[in-house]
Short mmCIF file of C-alpha atoms in Angstrom, two decimals:
data_model
loop_
_atom_site.label_atom_id
_atom_site.label_comp_id
_atom_site.label_asym_id
_atom_site.label_seq_id
_atom_site.Cartn_x
_atom_site.Cartn_y
_atom_site.Cartn_z
CA UNK A 257 0.00 0.00 0.00
CA UNK A 258 1.41 3.38 -1.05
CA UNK A 259 0.34 5.87 1.61
CA UNK A 260 -0.22 9.11 -0.27
CA UNK A 261 -0.88 12.71 0.71
CA UNK A 262 -2.79 14.99 -1.65
CA UNK A 263 -2.10 18.71 -1.94
CA UNK A 264 -5.20 20.55 -3.15
CA UNK A 265 -8.79 19.53 -2.45
CA UNK A 266 -10.59 21.45 -5.17
CA UNK A 267 -13.06 19.68 -7.45
CA UNK A 268 -10.29 17.74 -9.18
CA UNK A 269 -8.42 16.81 -6.01
CA UNK A 270 -11.64 15.38 -4.58
CA UNK A 271 -12.22 13.45 -7.81
CA UNK A 272 -8.79 11.83 -7.49
CA UNK A 273 -9.45 10.82 -3.89
CA UNK A 274 -12.79 9.28 -4.80
CA UNK A 275 -11.18 7.09 -7.45
CA UNK A 276 -9.03 4.98 -5.08
CA UNK A 277 -10.09 5.12 -1.44
CA UNK A 278 -11.19 1.47 -1.67
CA UNK A 279 -7.93 0.47 -3.39
CA UNK A 280 -5.38 -2.03 -2.08
CA UNK A 281 -2.42 -0.49 -3.95
CA UNK A 282 -2.71 3.17 -3.02
CA UNK A 283 -4.70 5.23 -0.57
CA UNK A 284 -4.84 8.89 0.47
CA UNK A 285 -4.05 9.19 4.17
CA UNK A 286 -3.37 12.93 4.55
CA UNK A 287 -4.01 16.22 2.77
CA UNK A 288 -3.56 19.95 2.83
CA UNK A 289 -5.32 22.68 0.87
CA UNK A 290 -4.92 26.44 0.53
CA UNK A 291 -8.51 27.44 1.23
CA UNK A 292 -9.31 25.15 4.14
CA UNK A 293 -13.02 25.12 4.91
CA UNK A 294 -15.63 23.17 6.81
CA UNK A 295 -16.47 21.34 3.56
CA UNK A 296 -12.82 20.28 3.16
CA UNK A 297 -12.79 18.95 6.74
CA UNK A 298 -16.03 17.06 6.17
CA UNK A 299 -14.70 15.53 2.94
CA UNK A 300 -11.48 14.50 4.69
CA UNK A 301 -13.38 12.93 7.59
CA UNK A 302 -15.61 11.04 5.16
CA UNK A 303 -12.61 9.49 3.41
CA UNK A 304 -10.37 8.87 6.41
CA UNK A 305 -7.90 11.61 5.55
CA UNK A 306 -5.89 13.61 8.06
CA UNK A 307 -6.27 17.25 6.97
CA UNK A 308 -3.05 19.11 7.80
CA UNK A 309 -2.26 22.80 8.09
CA UNK A 310 0.75 22.92 5.76
CA UNK A 311 2.80 21.16 3.10
CA UNK A 312 5.87 20.72 5.30
CA UNK A 313 3.98 18.43 7.66
CA UNK A 314 3.28 16.11 4.71
CA UNK A 315 6.73 15.85 3.18
CA UNK A 316 8.41 15.49 6.59
CA UNK A 317 6.08 12.67 7.71
CA UNK A 318 7.83 9.25 7.57
CA UNK A 319 4.45 7.51 7.36
CA UNK A 320 3.73 9.12 3.98
CA UNK A 321 5.29 7.45 0.93
CA UNK A 322 4.13 9.73 -1.88
CA UNK A 323 2.72 13.16 -2.66
CA UNK A 324 0.06 13.96 -5.25
CA UNK A 325 -0.02 17.58 -6.39
CA UNK A 326 -3.41 18.93 -7.49
CA UNK A 327 -2.15 22.51 -7.27
CA UNK A 328 -1.64 25.42 -9.72
CA UNK A 329 1.25 24.83 -12.15
CA UNK A 330 3.24 27.85 -10.93
CA UNK A 331 3.77 25.98 -7.64
CA UNK A 332 4.86 22.63 -9.07
CA UNK A 333 8.61 23.18 -9.41
CA UNK A 334 9.22 24.09 -5.78
CA UNK A 335 6.71 21.57 -4.44
CA UNK A 336 8.23 18.68 -6.38
CA UNK A 337 11.82 19.53 -5.49
CA UNK A 338 10.92 19.84 -1.79
CA UNK A 339 9.15 16.46 -1.84
CA UNK A 340 12.00 14.77 -3.69
CA UNK A 341 14.54 16.05 -1.15
CA UNK A 342 12.61 14.25 1.60
CA UNK A 343 12.44 11.01 -0.41
CA UNK A 344 8.78 11.17 -1.41
CA UNK A 345 7.53 9.85 -4.73
CA UNK A 346 5.48 12.44 -6.64
CA UNK A 347 2.48 12.31 -8.95
CA UNK A 348 1.89 15.77 -10.42
CA UNK A 349 -1.27 16.91 -12.14
CA UNK A 350 -0.86 18.51 -15.53
CA UNK A 351 0.40 20.92 -16.64
CA UNK A 352 3.76 19.80 -15.29
CA UNK A 353 5.63 23.10 -14.97
CA UNK A 354 5.40 26.62 -16.39
CA UNK A 355 8.36 26.17 -18.76
CA UNK A 356 11.06 23.74 -19.88
CA UNK A 357 13.73 25.22 -17.61
CA UNK A 358 11.60 24.43 -14.56
CA UNK A 359 10.82 20.99 -15.97
CA UNK A 360 14.51 20.12 -16.38
CA UNK A 361 15.33 21.33 -12.86
CA UNK A 362 12.47 19.29 -11.42
CA UNK A 363 13.32 16.11 -13.31
CA UNK A 364 16.97 16.42 -12.30
CA UNK A 365 15.97 16.73 -8.63
CA UNK A 366 13.79 13.61 -8.70
CA UNK A 367 16.41 11.57 -10.53
CA UNK A 368 19.05 12.64 -8.01
CA UNK A 369 16.76 11.61 -5.16
CA UNK A 370 15.87 8.30 -6.81
CA UNK A 371 12.11 8.84 -6.50
CA UNK A 372 9.30 8.20 -8.96
CA UNK A 373 7.86 11.20 -10.80
CA UNK A 374 4.59 10.70 -12.65
CA UNK A 375 2.47 13.21 -14.60
CA UNK A 376 -1.32 13.05 -14.76
CA UNK A 377 -2.08 12.73 -18.47
CA UNK A 378 -4.95 10.41 -17.63
CA UNK A 379 -6.41 10.00 -21.13
CA UNK A 380 -3.44 7.80 -22.06
CA UNK A 381 -4.75 5.08 -19.73
CA UNK A 382 -8.13 4.56 -21.39
CA UNK A 383 -8.48 1.23 -23.28
CA UNK A 384 -9.74 3.00 -26.41
CA UNK A 385 -6.67 5.25 -26.48
CA UNK A 386 -4.41 2.21 -26.04
CA UNK A 387 -6.28 0.44 -28.84
CA UNK A 388 -5.78 3.43 -31.15
CA UNK A 389 -2.05 3.48 -30.42
CA UNK A 390 -1.78 -0.26 -31.07
CA UNK A 391 -3.60 0.10 -34.40
CA UNK A 392 -1.18 2.86 -35.44
CA UNK A 393 1.87 0.83 -34.38
CA UNK A 394 0.43 -2.21 -36.16
CA UNK A 395 0.14 -0.29 -39.44
CA UNK A 396 -3.66 -0.38 -39.75
CA UNK A 397 -3.80 3.34 -40.55
CA UNK A 398 -0.75 3.23 -42.82
CA UNK A 399 1.61 6.17 -42.81
CA UNK A 400 0.32 8.86 -40.47
CA UNK A 401 -0.27 12.10 -42.39
CA UNK A 402 -2.05 14.39 -39.95
CA UNK A 403 -3.49 14.50 -36.42
CA UNK A 404 -6.01 16.99 -35.09
CA UNK A 405 -7.71 17.70 -31.78
CA UNK A 406 -10.44 20.03 -30.60
CA UNK A 407 -11.13 20.61 -26.90
CA UNK A 408 -13.83 23.00 -25.77
CA UNK A 409 -15.77 23.96 -22.66
CA UNK A 410 -17.66 26.85 -21.05
CA UNK A 411 -15.60 27.17 -17.85
CA UNK A 412 -13.82 30.33 -19.01
CA UNK A 413 -17.12 32.21 -18.80
CA UNK A 414 -17.55 31.60 -15.07
CA UNK A 415 -14.03 31.30 -13.64
CA UNK A 416 -13.55 33.38 -10.49
CA UNK A 417 -10.74 35.93 -10.89
CA UNK A 418 -8.61 34.23 -8.21
CA UNK A 419 -8.54 30.92 -10.12
CA UNK A 420 -5.19 30.17 -11.76
CA UNK A 421 -6.96 29.39 -15.05
CA UNK A 422 -8.30 32.98 -15.06
CA UNK A 423 -4.86 34.61 -14.83
CA UNK A 424 -2.83 35.23 -17.96
CA UNK A 425 0.56 34.72 -16.31
CA UNK A 426 -0.49 31.26 -15.09
CA UNK A 427 -2.64 30.24 -18.07
CA UNK A 428 -1.04 31.66 -21.22
CA UNK A 429 -2.90 30.93 -24.45
CA UNK A 430 -6.15 30.28 -22.60
CA UNK A 431 -6.94 26.58 -22.92
CA UNK A 432 -3.34 25.50 -23.56
CA UNK A 433 -2.60 24.43 -19.98
CA UNK A 434 -6.10 23.33 -18.87
CA UNK A 435 -6.85 21.34 -22.05
CA UNK A 436 -4.41 21.32 -24.97
CA UNK A 437 -1.54 19.71 -23.04
CA UNK A 438 -3.60 16.49 -23.14
CA UNK A 439 -3.70 16.66 -26.93
CA UNK A 440 0.00 17.55 -27.21
CA UNK A 441 0.95 14.66 -24.92
CA UNK A 442 -1.34 12.35 -26.87
CA UNK A 443 0.25 13.29 -30.18
CA UNK A 444 3.70 12.70 -28.71
CA UNK A 445 2.52 9.28 -27.55
CA UNK A 446 1.21 8.40 -31.01
CA UNK A 447 3.68 10.11 -33.33
CA UNK A 448 6.90 11.18 -31.63
CA UNK A 449 8.48 14.57 -31.14
CA UNK A 450 7.48 17.99 -32.46
CA UNK A 451 9.77 20.27 -34.41
CA UNK A 452 7.88 23.54 -34.89
CA UNK A 453 4.76 25.35 -33.66
CA UNK A 454 2.64 28.24 -34.84
CA UNK A 455 -0.16 29.62 -32.65
CA UNK A 456 -2.85 32.27 -32.73
CA UNK A 457 -4.63 33.09 -29.48
CA UNK A 458 -7.17 35.76 -28.54
CA UNK A 459 -9.73 36.84 -25.94
CA UNK A 460 -13.16 37.46 -27.43
CA UNK A 461 -15.90 36.98 -24.82
CA UNK A 462 -14.57 35.71 -21.49
CA UNK A 463 -14.83 38.26 -18.64
CA UNK A 464 -11.35 37.56 -17.24
CA UNK A 465 -7.93 38.36 -18.70
CA UNK A 466 -7.12 35.04 -20.38
CA UNK A 467 -7.68 34.09 -24.01
CA UNK A 468 -10.73 32.02 -24.81
CA UNK A 469 -9.84 30.79 -28.33
CA UNK A 470 -6.47 29.33 -29.29
CA UNK A 471 -5.43 27.59 -32.51
CA UNK A 472 -2.16 25.72 -32.96
CA UNK A 473 -0.52 24.28 -36.06
CA UNK A 474 2.42 22.01 -35.33
CA UNK A 475 4.88 19.92 -37.33
CA UNK A 476 6.52 16.77 -36.06
CA UNK A 477 10.13 15.85 -36.72
CA UNK A 478 9.02 13.21 -39.23
CA UNK A 479 6.96 15.80 -41.13
CA UNK A 480 3.52 14.83 -39.79
CA UNK A 481 1.29 17.89 -39.44
CA UNK A 482 -0.93 18.43 -36.39
CA UNK A 483 -3.57 20.96 -35.40
CA UNK A 484 -5.12 21.71 -32.01
CA UNK A 485 -7.91 24.14 -31.13
CA UNK A 486 -9.12 25.02 -27.64
CA UNK A 487 -12.14 27.18 -26.80
CA UNK A 488 -13.04 28.08 -23.21
CA UNK A 489 -16.35 29.80 -23.97
CA UNK A 490 -18.65 27.29 -25.66
CA UNK A 491 -20.27 23.93 -24.99
CA UNK A 492 -17.98 21.09 -23.95
CA UNK A 493 -16.51 18.71 -26.52
CA UNK A 494 -13.44 16.57 -27.16
CA UNK A 495 -12.47 15.25 -30.57
CA UNK A 496 -9.22 13.57 -31.65
CA UNK A 497 -8.65 12.33 -35.20
CA UNK A 498 -5.70 10.59 -36.87
CA UNK A 499 -5.46 10.49 -40.67
CA UNK A 500 -3.30 7.85 -42.34
CA UNK A 501 -2.70 6.52 -45.83
CA UNK A 502 -4.95 3.52 -45.10
CA UNK A 503 -7.78 5.34 -43.32
CA UNK A 504 -8.64 7.51 -40.35
CA UNK A 505 -9.64 7.00 -36.72
CA UNK A 506 -11.67 9.25 -34.46
CA UNK A 507 -12.04 9.36 -30.68
CA UNK A 508 -14.82 11.59 -29.38
CA UNK A 509 -15.78 12.47 -25.87
CA UNK A 510 -15.91 15.28 -23.35
CA UNK A 511 -13.82 17.74 -21.43
CA UNK A 512 -14.34 18.57 -17.76
CA UNK A 513 -17.28 20.95 -17.39
CA UNK A 514 -18.56 22.48 -14.16
CA UNK A 515 -21.38 20.44 -12.68
CA UNK A 516 -20.24 17.01 -13.83
CA UNK A 517 -20.32 14.18 -11.33
CA UNK A 518 -17.13 12.58 -10.08
CA UNK A 519 -18.03 9.42 -12.02
CA UNK A 520 -18.38 11.37 -15.27
CA UNK A 521 -14.98 13.04 -14.81
CA UNK A 522 -13.29 9.74 -14.13
CA UNK A 523 -15.04 7.25 -16.38
CA UNK A 524 -16.63 8.97 -19.38
CA UNK A 525 -13.87 10.95 -21.06
CA UNK A 526 -14.42 8.99 -24.29
CA UNK A 527 -17.81 8.15 -25.74
CA UNK A 528 -17.26 7.28 -29.41
CA UNK A 529 -14.55 5.53 -31.41
CA UNK A 530 -14.68 5.14 -35.20
CA UNK A 531 -12.23 3.58 -37.63
CA UNK A 532 -12.81 4.35 -41.32
CA UNK A 533 -10.59 2.26 -43.63
CA UNK A 534 -9.68 3.46 -47.10
CA UNK A 535 -12.16 0.98 -48.55
CA UNK A 536 -15.27 -0.42 -46.94
CA UNK A 537 -17.60 0.64 -44.18
CA UNK A 538 -16.63 2.50 -41.04
CA UNK A 539 -16.24 0.47 -37.87
CA UNK A 540 -17.88 1.80 -34.73
CA UNK A 541 -15.85 0.37 -31.86
CA UNK A 542 -17.00 -0.18 -28.29
CA UNK A 543 -15.90 2.44 -25.75
CA UNK A 544 -15.98 1.12 -22.19
CA UNK A 545 -16.70 3.27 -19.19
CA UNK A 546 -13.29 3.18 -17.55
CA UNK A 547 -11.89 5.03 -14.53
CA UNK A 548 -8.75 6.58 -15.99
CA UNK A 549 -7.79 8.18 -12.67
CA UNK A 550 -7.84 4.85 -10.89
CA UNK A 551 -5.69 3.29 -13.62
CA UNK A 552 -3.27 6.23 -13.48
CA UNK A 553 -2.93 6.03 -9.69
CA UNK A 554 -2.49 2.25 -9.75
CA UNK A 555 0.28 2.58 -12.35
CA UNK A 556 1.96 5.17 -10.13
CA UNK A 557 1.63 2.90 -7.07
CA UNK A 558 3.14 -0.04 -8.96
CA UNK A 559 6.10 2.12 -10.03
CA UNK A 560 6.62 3.29 -6.43
CA UNK A 561 6.55 -0.35 -5.27
CA UNK A 562 9.34 -1.41 -7.63
CA UNK A 563 7.10 -2.62 -10.43
CA UNK A 564 6.99 -1.41 -14.06
CA UNK A 565 8.05 2.19 -14.69
CA UNK A 566 5.29 4.77 -14.79
CA UNK A 567 4.14 4.54 -18.44
CA UNK A 568 4.54 8.25 -19.29
CA UNK A 569 8.28 8.80 -19.60
CA UNK A 570 10.07 11.86 -18.28
CA UNK A 571 11.44 12.41 -21.79
CA UNK A 572 7.88 12.68 -23.14
CA UNK A 573 6.93 14.92 -20.22
CA UNK A 574 9.83 17.30 -20.87
CA UNK A 575 9.13 17.38 -24.60
CA UNK A 576 5.49 18.27 -23.93
CA UNK A 577 6.62 21.28 -21.87
CA UNK A 578 9.13 22.29 -24.57
CA UNK A 579 6.28 22.18 -27.09
CA UNK A 580 4.03 24.40 -24.96
CA UNK A 581 6.98 26.81 -24.65
CA UNK A 582 7.09 27.07 -28.45
CA UNK A 583 3.31 27.56 -28.66
CA UNK A 584 3.40 30.42 -26.14
CA UNK A 585 6.38 32.01 -27.84
CA UNK A 586 4.67 31.80 -31.25
CA UNK A 587 1.43 33.34 -29.94
CA UNK A 588 3.50 36.27 -28.68
CA UNK A 589 5.75 36.64 -31.74
CA UNK A 590 3.16 35.96 -34.43
CA UNK A 591 5.49 33.60 -36.29
CA UNK A 592 6.45 29.90 -36.19
CA UNK A 593 8.82 28.89 -33.40
CA UNK A 594 11.08 25.84 -33.08
CA UNK A 595 10.60 23.34 -30.28
CA UNK A 596 13.90 23.19 -28.40
#
């Protein structure tokens, strides 16, 4: 059993707790949160969690094996390094860090300490995503020509000004950090590394200072083109399509929208899966309801226990941050930027 402390008990932190409190591999035993309230105490009592006053009490506790960070990305670098220095394994919610420099410093610290570092790109764990990757690796789609993703939601219209997603310095390019990093990571998982990015981002209707509409055009090192669009001021939707010389595949589903149940957030990210070969009828493939958070946390627990490595490599994690760096730089410069 990996005894884990969670930092951050907002709607997503609570969702993570609810996914594994009956689990034999990993369990949350302690927590801390910035805006401690009666509701946080009641939630902690309900799930057998010791709610602490500060982060130091968690990382200095010898009865805690691992830390899960469900905190704003601007805090991740220092939180991860502090946890690593006390020998704690770390699972960090996305986005990983604010930039590649912070990512490299953080990865170096965890490697030096010999602890596991996992990143919460939970969509990778869904059986339909794994099936899509296996079909690509098996050549069913032929040579991959283009990938595209669209991720939308209305949350930008109602974000309180104190939320990190409502602040331009913590959420550049609007939906890039809350949503598009999933698509960027997914494309890395399916197609390899990026070479160049061009982005256009603007604020049209949201009442806060962040952009609501962001479009990205990216090129991979092998020449594959990719496009990603995020909108934070419309109805929720997720769509991911891969075009190959033998056909295309589509995964459709949802993003996280205010008011969803914990079960929806965990188990219903994907709802449709279609494979259209070059010749013949399209295949509509089954999409199981599957708790991606539970699978993610179990994979992390196994890695902490000496089992298989956490399946999202630190090299992929660093490259994802380097790609978001190029996207942000391009949105500011108005021209394509290399991924370094």
